[in-house]
PDB file of C-alpha atoms in Angstrom:
ATOM      1  CA  MET A1101       0.267   0.504   0.063  1.00 47.00           C
ATOM      2  CA  THR A1102       1.696   3.064  -1.098  1.00 44.00           C
ATOM      3  CA  ASP A1103       1.734   6.878  -2.251  1.00 45.00           C
ATOM      4  CA  ASP A1104       0.826   5.563  -5.152  1.00 45.00           C
ATOM      5  CA  LEU A1105      -2.957   4.576  -4.468  1.00 44.00           C
ATOM      6  CA  THR A1106      -3.152   8.004  -2.937  1.00 42.00           C
ATOM      7  CA  ARG A1107      -2.331   9.053  -5.903  1.00 41.00           C
ATOM      8  CA  ASN A1108      -4.214   7.734  -8.357  1.00 43.00           C
ATOM      9  CA  LEU A1109      -7.783   8.240  -6.384  1.00 40.00           C
ATOM     10  CA  ASP A1110      -7.178  12.139  -7.076  1.00 40.00           C
ATOM     11  CA  GLU A1111      -7.897  12.005 -10.705  1.00 38.00           C
ATOM     12  CA  TYR A1112     -11.773   9.876 -10.171  1.00 37.00           C
ATOM     13  CA  PRO A1113     -14.475  12.254  -9.809  1.00 40.00           C
ATOM     14  CA  ALA A1114     -16.810  11.425  -6.910  1.00 43.00           C
ATOM     15  CA  TRP A1115     -20.035   9.409  -8.080  1.00 45.00           C
ATOM     16  CA  ARG A1116     -23.801  11.018  -7.861  1.00 46.00           C
ATOM     17  CA  ALA A1117     -27.066   9.422  -7.325  1.00 43.00           C
ATOM     18  CA  THR A1118     -29.497  10.079 -10.340  1.00 50.00           C
ATOM     19  CA  LEU A1119     -32.741   8.199  -9.323  1.00 57.00           C
ATOM     20  CA  PRO A1120     -34.533   7.021  -6.730  1.00 54.00           C
ATOM     21  CA  GLN A1121     -36.669   4.825  -7.716  1.00 61.00           C
ATOM     22  CA  ARG A1122     -33.180   2.935  -8.070  1.00 80.00           C
ATOM     23  CA  PRO A1123     -31.638   3.935  -5.299  1.00 87.00           C
ATOM     24  CA  LEU A1124     -27.721   3.421  -6.028  1.00 90.00           C
ATOM     25  CA  ALA A1125     -27.546   3.353  -9.260  1.00 87.00           C
ATOM     26  CA  GLY A1126     -24.252   5.167 -11.008  1.00 85.00           C
ATOM     27  CA  LEU A1127     -23.120   4.086  -7.565  1.00 90.00           C
ATOM     28  CA  THR A1128     -20.071   1.168  -8.501  1.00 93.00           C
ATOM     29  CA  VAL A1129     -19.229  -1.262  -5.674  1.00 96.00           C
ATOM     30  CA  LEU A1130     -15.839  -3.147  -5.421  1.00 97.00           C
ATOM     31  CA  VAL A1131     -16.091  -5.203  -2.969  1.00 97.00           C
ATOM     32  CA  VAL A1132     -12.758  -7.405  -1.389  1.00 96.00           C
ATOM     33  CA  GLU A1133     -14.303 -10.273  -0.672  1.00 96.00           C
ATOM     34  CA  ASP A1134     -12.364 -13.951  -0.823  1.00 94.00           C
ATOM     35  CA  SER A1135     -15.923 -15.755  -0.051  1.00 95.00           C
ATOM     36  CA  ARG A1136     -18.083 -15.784  -3.747  1.00 95.00           C
ATOM     37  CA  PHE A1137     -21.317 -17.290  -1.704  1.00 96.00           C
ATOM     38  CA  ALA A1138     -20.785 -13.777   0.271  1.00 95.00           C
ATOM     39  CA  SER A1139     -19.688 -11.299  -2.439  1.00 95.00           C
ATOM     40  CA  GLU A1140     -22.817 -13.547  -4.435  1.00 96.00           C
ATOM     41  CA  ALA A1141     -25.291 -12.321  -1.623  1.00 96.00           C
ATOM     42  CA  VAL A1142     -23.713  -8.214  -2.436  1.00 96.00           C
ATOM     43  CA  ARG A1143     -24.033  -8.827  -6.067  1.00 96.00           C
ATOM     44  CA  LEU A1144     -27.978  -9.965  -5.820  1.00 96.00           C
ATOM     45  CA  LEU A1145     -27.710  -6.826  -3.424  1.00 95.00           C
ATOM     46  CA  CYS A1146     -26.119  -4.174  -5.808  1.00 95.00           C
ATOM     47  CA  LEU A1147     -28.378  -5.757  -9.383  1.00 93.00           C
ATOM     48  CA  ARG A1148     -31.401  -4.827  -6.929  1.00 91.00           C
ATOM     49  CA  SER A1149     -30.648  -1.699  -5.879  1.00 92.00           C
ATOM     50  CA  GLY A1150     -28.650   0.168  -9.879  1.00 91.00           C
ATOM     51  CA  ALA A1151     -25.068   0.207  -8.852  1.00 93.00           C
ATOM     52  CA  ARG A1152     -23.107  -2.192 -10.498  1.00 93.00           C
ATOM     53  CA  ILE A1153     -20.302  -4.700  -8.943  1.00 95.00           C
ATOM     54  CA  ARG A1154     -16.421  -5.007  -8.938  1.00 94.00           C
ATOM     55  CA  ARG A1155     -15.353  -7.209  -7.610  1.00 95.00           C
ATOM     56  CA  ALA A1156     -11.644  -8.602  -5.801  1.00 95.00           C
ATOM     57  CA  ASP A1157     -11.096 -11.332  -3.397  1.00 94.00           C
ATOM     58  CA  THR A1158      -7.437 -10.453  -1.968  1.00 94.00           C
ATOM     59  CA  ILE A1159      -5.474  -7.211  -1.192  1.00 93.00           C
ATOM     60  CA  ARG A1160      -3.442  -7.524  -4.473  1.00 93.00           C
ATOM     61  CA  ALA A1161      -5.999  -7.317  -6.781  1.00 94.00           C
ATOM     62  CA  ALA A1162      -7.796  -4.643  -5.183  1.00 93.00           C
ATOM     63  CA  LEU A1163      -5.558  -2.384  -4.876  1.00 90.00           C
ATOM     64  CA  ARG A1164      -4.918  -3.203  -8.842  1.00 90.00           C
ATOM     65  CA  HIS A1165      -8.678  -2.036  -9.605  1.00 90.00           C
ATOM     66  CA  LEU A1166      -7.730   1.016  -6.790  1.00 89.00           C
ATOM     67  CA  GLN A1167      -4.592   1.675  -8.776  1.00 87.00           C
ATOM     68  CA  THR A1168      -7.435   1.139 -12.840  1.00 88.00           C
ATOM     69  CA  TYR A1169     -10.775   3.558 -11.571  1.00 85.00           C
ATOM     70  CA  ARG A1170     -12.758   5.183  -8.336  1.00 87.00           C
ATOM     71  CA  PRO A1171     -15.570   2.916  -6.964  1.00 93.00           C
ATOM     72  CA  GLY A1172     -18.522   4.748  -5.361  1.00 93.00           C
ATOM     73  CA  ALA A1173     -17.880   3.278  -2.941  1.00 95.00           C
ATOM     74  CA  ILE A1174     -15.903  -0.320  -1.401  1.00 96.00           C
ATOM     75  CA  ILE A1175     -16.584  -3.306   0.787  1.00 97.00           C
ATOM     76  CA  ILE A1176     -14.498  -4.626   3.009  1.00 97.00           C
ATOM     77  CA  ASP A1177     -14.409  -7.790   4.244  1.00 96.00           C
ATOM     78  CA  MET A1178     -12.417  -8.285   7.445  1.00 94.00           C
ATOM     79  CA  GLY A1179     -10.699 -10.637   6.820  1.00 90.00           C
ATOM     80  CA  LEU A1180      -8.797 -11.656   3.424  1.00 92.00           C
ATOM     81  CA  PRO A1181      -6.231 -14.534   2.203  1.00 90.00           C
ATOM     82  CA  ASP A1182      -3.418 -11.994   1.888  1.00 89.00           C
ATOM     83  CA  GLY A1183      -3.263  -9.643   5.060  1.00 88.00           C
ATOM     84  CA  ASP A1184      -6.154  -7.507   7.433  1.00 91.00           C
ATOM     85  CA  GLY A1185      -8.793  -6.016   5.676  1.00 93.00           C
ATOM     86  CA  ALA A1186      -8.483  -2.851   8.732  1.00 95.00           C
ATOM     87  CA  GLU A1187      -5.713  -2.313   7.150  1.00 92.00           C
ATOM     88  CA  VAL A1188      -6.903  -1.473   3.857  1.00 92.00           C
ATOM     89  CA  ILE A1189      -9.474   0.664   5.179  1.00 96.00           C
ATOM     90  CA  ARG A1190      -6.875   2.710   7.606  1.00 94.00           C
ATOM     91  CA  THR A1191      -4.762   2.933   3.933  1.00 91.00           C
ATOM     92  CA  ILE A1192      -7.927   3.783   0.905  1.00 92.00           C
ATOM     93  CA  SER A1193      -9.434   6.574   4.291  1.00 92.00           C
ATOM     94  CA  ARG A1194      -6.235   7.927   4.250  1.00 91.00           C
ATOM     95  CA  ALA A1195      -6.634   9.344   0.499  1.00 85.00           C
ATOM     96  CA  TRP A1196      -7.719  12.483  -1.105  1.00 84.00           C
ATOM     97  CA  PRO A1197     -10.323  12.156  -2.752  1.00 83.00           C
ATOM     98  CA  ARG A1198     -11.834  10.070  -0.431  1.00 86.00           C
ATOM     99  CA  VAL A1199     -14.211   6.401  -1.873  1.00 91.00           C
ATOM    100  CA  PRO A1200     -17.323   8.494  -0.841  1.00 92.00           C
ATOM    101  CA  VAL A1201     -18.075   4.990   1.350  1.00 95.00           C
ATOM    102  CA  ILE A1202     -15.578   2.480   3.116  1.00 96.00           C
ATOM    103  CA  LEU A1203     -18.032  -0.457   4.576  1.00 97.00           C
ATOM    104  CA  GLY A1204     -16.287  -3.106   6.946  1.00 97.00           C
ATOM    105  CA  ILE A1205     -17.804  -6.229   6.911  1.00 96.00           C
ATOM    106  CA  SER A1206     -17.143  -9.919   8.626  1.00 94.00           C
ATOM    107  CA  GLY A1207     -18.814 -12.906   9.769  1.00 89.00           C
ATOM    108  CA  ASN A1208     -17.478 -11.731  13.020  1.00 90.00           C
ATOM    109  CA  PRO A1209     -19.898  -8.802  15.008  1.00 90.00           C
ATOM    110  CA  GLU A1210     -16.845  -7.779  17.113  1.00 91.00           C
ATOM    111  CA  ASN A1211     -14.730  -6.463  13.999  1.00 94.00           C
ATOM    112  CA  ARG A1212     -17.210  -3.851  13.811  1.00 95.00           C
ATOM    113  CA  ASP A1213     -15.384  -1.585  16.261  1.00 96.00           C
ATOM    114  CA  ALA A1214     -11.987  -2.442  14.566  1.00 96.00           C
ATOM    115  CA  ALA A1215     -13.512  -0.166  11.592  1.00 97.00           C
ATOM    116  CA  LEU A1216     -15.269   1.997  12.356  1.00 97.00           C
ATOM    117  CA  ALA A1217     -11.642   2.489  14.024  1.00 97.00           C
ATOM    118  CA  ALA A1218      -9.672   2.414  10.876  1.00 96.00           C
ATOM    119  CA  GLY A1219     -11.360   4.649   9.734  1.00 96.00           C
ATOM    120  CA  ALA A1220     -14.547   2.553   8.096  1.00 97.00           C
ATOM    121  CA  ASP A1221     -17.433   4.303   7.684  1.00 96.00           C
ATOM    122  CA  GLY A1222     -19.961   1.857   8.133  1.00 95.00           C
ATOM    123  CA  PHE A1223     -19.950  -2.037   8.840  1.00 97.00           C
ATOM    124  CA  LEU A1224     -22.202  -5.310   8.305  1.00 95.00           C
ATOM    125  CA  ALA A1225     -22.426  -8.603   9.332  1.00 94.00           C
ATOM    126  CA  LYS A1226     -22.676 -11.083   8.038  1.00 94.00           C
ATOM    127  CA  PRO A1227     -25.369 -12.745   6.549  1.00 93.00           C
ATOM    128  CA  ILE A1228     -25.681  -9.572   4.349  1.00 92.00           C
ATOM    129  CA  GLU A1229     -29.134 -10.523   2.856  1.00 92.00           C
ATOM    130  CA  SER A1230     -31.303  -7.443   3.692  1.00 93.00           C
ATOM    131  CA  LEU A1231     -31.770  -4.979   0.921  1.00 93.00           C
ATOM    132  CA  GLY A1232     -33.328  -2.712   3.435  1.00 90.00           C
ATOM    133  CA  GLN A1233     -29.959  -3.113   5.153  1.00 93.00           C
ATOM    134  CA  PHE A1234     -27.931  -2.891   2.579  1.00 95.00           C
ATOM    135  CA  GLN A1235     -28.656  -0.372   0.548  1.00 93.00           C
ATOM    136  CA  HIS A1236     -29.415   2.142   4.053  1.00 91.00           C
ATOM    137  CA  ALA A1237     -25.736   1.255   4.794  1.00 94.00           C
ATOM    138  CA  ILE A1238     -24.461   2.812   1.805  1.00 94.00           C
ATOM    139  CA  LEU A1239     -26.686   5.747   1.236  1.00 91.00           C
ATOM    140  CA  ALA A1240     -26.587   7.037   5.160  1.00 90.00           C
ATOM    141  CA  ALA A1241     -22.554   7.201   4.672  1.00 90.00           C
ATOM    142  CA  LEU A1242     -23.102   9.352   1.274  1.00 87.00           C
ATOM    143  CA  PRO A1243     -22.162  13.025   1.242  1.00 81.00           C
ATOM    144  CA  PRO A1244     -25.715  14.943   1.554  1.00 78.00           C
ATOM    145  CA  GLU A1245     -25.733  15.538  -2.021  1.00 73.00           C
ATOM    146  CA  ALA A1246     -25.364  12.287  -3.943  1.00 71.00           C
ATOM    147  CA  ARG A1247     -27.876  11.006  -1.661  1.00 71.00           C
ATOM    148  CA  PRO A1248     -31.065  10.405  -4.055  1.00 69.00           C
ATOM    149  CA  THR A1249     -33.615  12.721  -3.299  1.00 65.00           C
ATOM    150  CA  GLY A1250     -37.174  13.066  -2.276  1.00 59.00           C
ATOM    151  CA  LEU A1251     -39.538   9.342  -0.764  1.00 53.00           C
ATOM    152  CA  ARG A1252     -37.871   6.432  -1.441  1.00 63.00           C
ATOM    153  CA  ALA A1253     -39.571   3.064   0.078  1.00 63.00           C
ATOM    154  CA  VAL A1254     -37.904   1.382   2.307  1.00 67.00           C
ATOM    155  CA  PRO A1255     -37.485  -2.628   0.830  1.00 71.00           C
ATOM    156  CA  ASP A1256     -38.449  -5.200   3.477  1.00 78.00           C
ATOM    157  CA  ASP A1257     -36.568  -8.474   0.593  1.00 85.00           C
ATOM    158  CA  VAL A1258     -34.067 -10.968   1.732  1.00 90.00           C
ATOM    159  CA  ILE A1259     -31.903 -11.897  -0.943  1.00 89.00           C
ATOM    160  CA  ILE A1260     -31.095 -15.652  -0.966  1.00 89.00           C
ATOM    161  CA  PRO A1261     -27.420 -16.584  -2.466  1.00 91.00           C
ATOM    162  CA  ASP A1262     -26.756 -19.316  -5.593  1.00 89.00           C
ATOM    163  CA  GLN A1263     -26.345 -22.954  -3.975  1.00 91.00           C
ATOM    164  CA  ALA A1264     -23.633 -23.285  -6.543  1.00 93.00           C
ATOM    165  CA  ALA A1265     -21.570 -19.623  -4.502  1.00 94.00           C
ATOM    166  CA  LEU A1266     -21.530 -22.228  -1.356  1.00 95.00           C
ATOM    167  CA  ARG A1267     -20.725 -24.987  -2.986  1.00 95.00           C
ATOM    168  CA  ASP A1268     -17.834 -23.712  -3.472  1.00 95.00           C
ATOM    169  CA  ASP A1269     -16.672 -21.764  -0.141  1.00 96.00           C
ATOM    170  CA  LEU A1270     -17.178 -25.278   1.084  1.00 95.00           C
ATOM    171  CA  ALA A1271     -14.757 -26.439  -2.067  1.00 95.00           C
ATOM    172  CA  HIS A1272     -12.148 -24.507  -1.646  1.00 92.00           C
ATOM    173  CA  VAL A1273     -12.463 -25.434   2.367  1.00 93.00           C
ATOM    174  CA  ALA A1274     -11.647 -28.659   1.285  1.00 91.00           C
ATOM    175  CA  GLU A1275      -9.010 -28.368  -0.648  1.00 89.00           C
ATOM    176  CA  VAL A1276      -7.083 -25.977   1.810  1.00 86.00           C
ATOM    177  CA  LEU A1277      -7.971 -28.965   4.940  1.00 84.00           C
ATOM    178  CA  ASP A1278      -5.442 -31.541   3.041  1.00 81.00           C
ATOM    179  CA  LEU A1279      -2.938 -29.180   2.578  1.00 77.00           C
ATOM    180  CA  ALA A1280      -3.218 -27.781   5.381  1.00 68.00           C
ATOM    181  CA  ASP A1281       0.142 -28.431   7.244  1.00 70.00           C
ATOM    182  CA  ASP A1282       0.760 -24.606   9.345  1.00 72.00           C
ATOM    183  CA  ILE A1283      -1.430 -22.383  11.958  1.00 77.00           C
ATOM    184  CA  ALA A1284      -1.486 -19.104   9.194  1.00 76.00           C
ATOM    185  CA  ALA A1285      -2.778 -21.768   7.050  1.00 80.00           C
ATOM    186  CA  ILE A1286      -5.798 -23.419   9.546  1.00 83.00           C
ATOM    187  CA  GLU A1287      -5.727 -19.664  11.016  1.00 84.00           C
ATOM    188  CA  TYR A1288      -6.724 -18.572   7.513  1.00 86.00           C
ATOM    189  CA  ILE A1289      -9.404 -21.665   7.163  1.00 88.00           C
ATOM    190  CA  ALA A1290     -11.304 -21.665  11.111  1.00 89.00           C
ATOM    191  CA  ARG A1291     -12.099 -17.523   9.980  1.00 89.00           C
ATOM    192  CA  PHE A1292     -13.396 -17.839   6.149  1.00 92.00           C
ATOM    193  CA  LEU A1293     -15.481 -20.945   6.873  1.00 94.00           C
ATOM    194  CA  ALA A1294     -16.835 -19.423  10.042  1.00 93.00           C
ATOM    195  CA  GLY A1295     -18.314 -16.802   7.829  1.00 92.00           C
ATOM    196  CA  VAL A1296     -19.683 -18.776   5.208  1.00 94.00           C
ATOM    197  CA  ALA A1297     -21.700 -21.032   7.602  1.00 95.00           C
ATOM    198  CA  ARG A1298     -23.015 -17.552   9.531  1.00 94.00           C
ATOM    199  CA  SER A1299     -23.777 -16.841   5.983  1.00 93.00           C
ATOM    200  CA  ALA A1300     -25.132 -19.933   5.221  1.00 93.00           C
ATOM    201  CA  HIS A1301     -27.316 -20.000   8.485  1.00 94.00           C
ATOM    202  CA  ASP A1302     -25.282 -23.668   9.247  1.00 95.00           C
ATOM    203  CA  ARG A1303     -24.957 -23.137  13.282  1.00 95.00           C
ATOM    204  CA  PRO A1304     -23.722 -26.055  13.975  1.00 95.00           C
ATOM    205  CA  LEU A1305     -20.353 -25.896  10.972  1.00 95.00           C
ATOM    206  CA  GLU A1306     -20.217 -22.356  12.090  1.00 94.00           C
ATOM    207  CA  ASP A1307     -18.686 -23.641  15.870  1.00 93.00           C
ATOM    208  CA  ALA A1308     -16.706 -26.194  13.963  1.00 91.00           C
ATOM    209  CA  ALA A1309     -15.685 -23.781  12.451  1.00 91.00           C
ATOM    210  CA  THR A1310     -14.643 -21.295  15.830  1.00 87.00           C
ATOM    211  CA  ALA A1311     -13.553 -24.319  18.434  1.00 85.00           C
ATOM    212  CA  LEU A1312     -11.151 -25.196  15.140  1.00 83.00           C
ATOM    213  CA  ALA A1313      -9.742 -21.741  15.572  1.00 77.00           C
ATOM    214  CA  ARG A1314      -9.791 -22.233  19.448  1.00 76.00           C
ATOM    215  CA  ASN A1315      -7.552 -24.884  18.758  1.00 68.00           C
ATOM    216  CA  ARG A1316      -5.882 -24.205  16.455  1.00 60.00           C
ATOM    217  CA  ASP A1317      -2.296 -24.368  18.822  1.00 55.00           C
ATOM    218  CA  GLY A1318      -2.168 -28.009  17.935  1.00 54.00           C
ATOM    219  CA  GLY A1319      -2.485 -31.272  20.207  1.00 58.00           C
ATOM    220  CA  THR A1320      -5.036 -33.554  20.063  1.00 60.00           C
ATOM    221  CA  ALA A1321      -7.416 -31.130  20.299  1.00 68.00           C
ATOM    222  CA  LEU A1322      -6.354 -29.423  17.069  1.00 76.00           C
ATOM    223  CA  ALA A1323      -6.326 -32.815  15.308  1.00 77.00           C
ATOM    224  CA  MET A1324     -10.101 -34.016  16.511  1.00 82.00           C
ATOM    225  CA  ASP A1325     -11.209 -30.828  14.850  1.00 81.00           C
ATOM    226  CA  MET A1326      -9.628 -30.396  11.409  1.00 84.00           C
ATOM    227  CA  ALA A1327     -11.202 -34.014  11.539  1.00 87.00           C
ATOM    228  CA  ARG A1328     -14.309 -33.338  12.287  1.00 89.00           C
ATOM    229  CA  ILE A1329     -14.797 -29.944  10.261  1.00 91.00           C
ATOM    230  CA  SER A1330     -12.781 -31.660   7.441  1.00 91.00           C
ATOM    231  CA  SER A1331     -16.479 -34.625   7.251  1.00 93.00           C
ATOM    232  CA  MET A1332     -18.357 -31.687   8.008  1.00 95.00           C
ATOM    233  CA  VAL A1333     -17.123 -30.645   4.590  1.00 94.00           C
ATOM    234  CA  GLN A1334     -17.872 -32.874   2.508  1.00 94.00           C
ATOM    235  CA  ASP A1335     -21.480 -34.066   3.748  1.00 94.00           C
ATOM    236  CA  ARG A1336     -22.364 -30.477   3.209  1.00 94.00           C
ATOM    237  CA  LEU A1337     -20.558 -30.415  -0.072  1.00 93.00           C
ATOM    238  CA  THR A1338     -22.250 -32.976  -1.322  1.00 92.00           C
ATOM    239  CA  ALA A1339     -25.761 -31.966  -0.212  1.00 90.00           C
ATOM    240  CA  VAL A1340     -25.410 -29.276  -2.034  1.00 87.00           C
ATOM    241  CA  GLN A1341     -24.672 -30.971  -5.593  1.00 79.00           C
ATOM    242  CA  ARG A1342     -27.648 -32.673  -4.713  1.00 76.00           C
ATOM    243  CA  CYS A1343     -29.761 -29.359  -4.741  1.00 67.00           C
TER     244      CYS A1343
END
C-alpha cells in the first residue's frame, strides 16, 4: 500500500446518485471478499439497487482495481487471505479524494470496532442479505449532496445467494484442509469457514469452525477438530451437489 494509491484515487470524480427509485443507480461498488457466497449476496443486492459491482478476492487484487478506477463505494471483508482488512480500510480512508463510502464486513460482529477505528463509514455483519439494510448502510455514508432526493420505499426483501456459490466455498475449504500444514493456514480456513457458515445460517458448522480457531495451537484437540470439520464439509458438499 503506497502513495500511488492516494495519487491514483485523486484522478476520479465522486459519484452522484440520480435515480431515487433505484437508490444506488450509477454507483460502482468494489467488494473485496474471498467468499464466493458472500460476494454473490452483495452482487444480488447491488443488482436490485441499481449499482454496478466489481469484485476482488485479495488485497493485492483490490489495489490493482484502485489503480485503474475509483469506485463510489468499497466493501471490505475484515479477514482476507493476504492480509488484514482493517489495514486496507485505513489506507483507503486516508487517500484524497476519498472513496465516498467505505464499509467493513465480517462474520464476526466483534470486528465492527476495528473497522470503524480504521476509518470505515459503517459495518455490515454477515449474513449480508437484507436489501433495506444494505441500501441504508451505503446511502447513510454518502455525502448529503450525493444522496437521492424525495421519498424512497424501504424494501424488506431478503436476498438468498445461489447454492453454486456456497458449493465453491465449501470446495475451497475442503482443498485447503487437505493441504493445511501450518498454523497460518489453519487460522485462515477457520476464519473463512466461520464466515461462510454464518452466511449460510449453518450454526453447527460455524461452531465447529470457531472451535478449530480456538484449538489451533495443536495437539489432539486440533486433530479432532480438523477431522470433524473435514467430515462436515464433505457432507455439506454432497448435499449441495444434490440440489
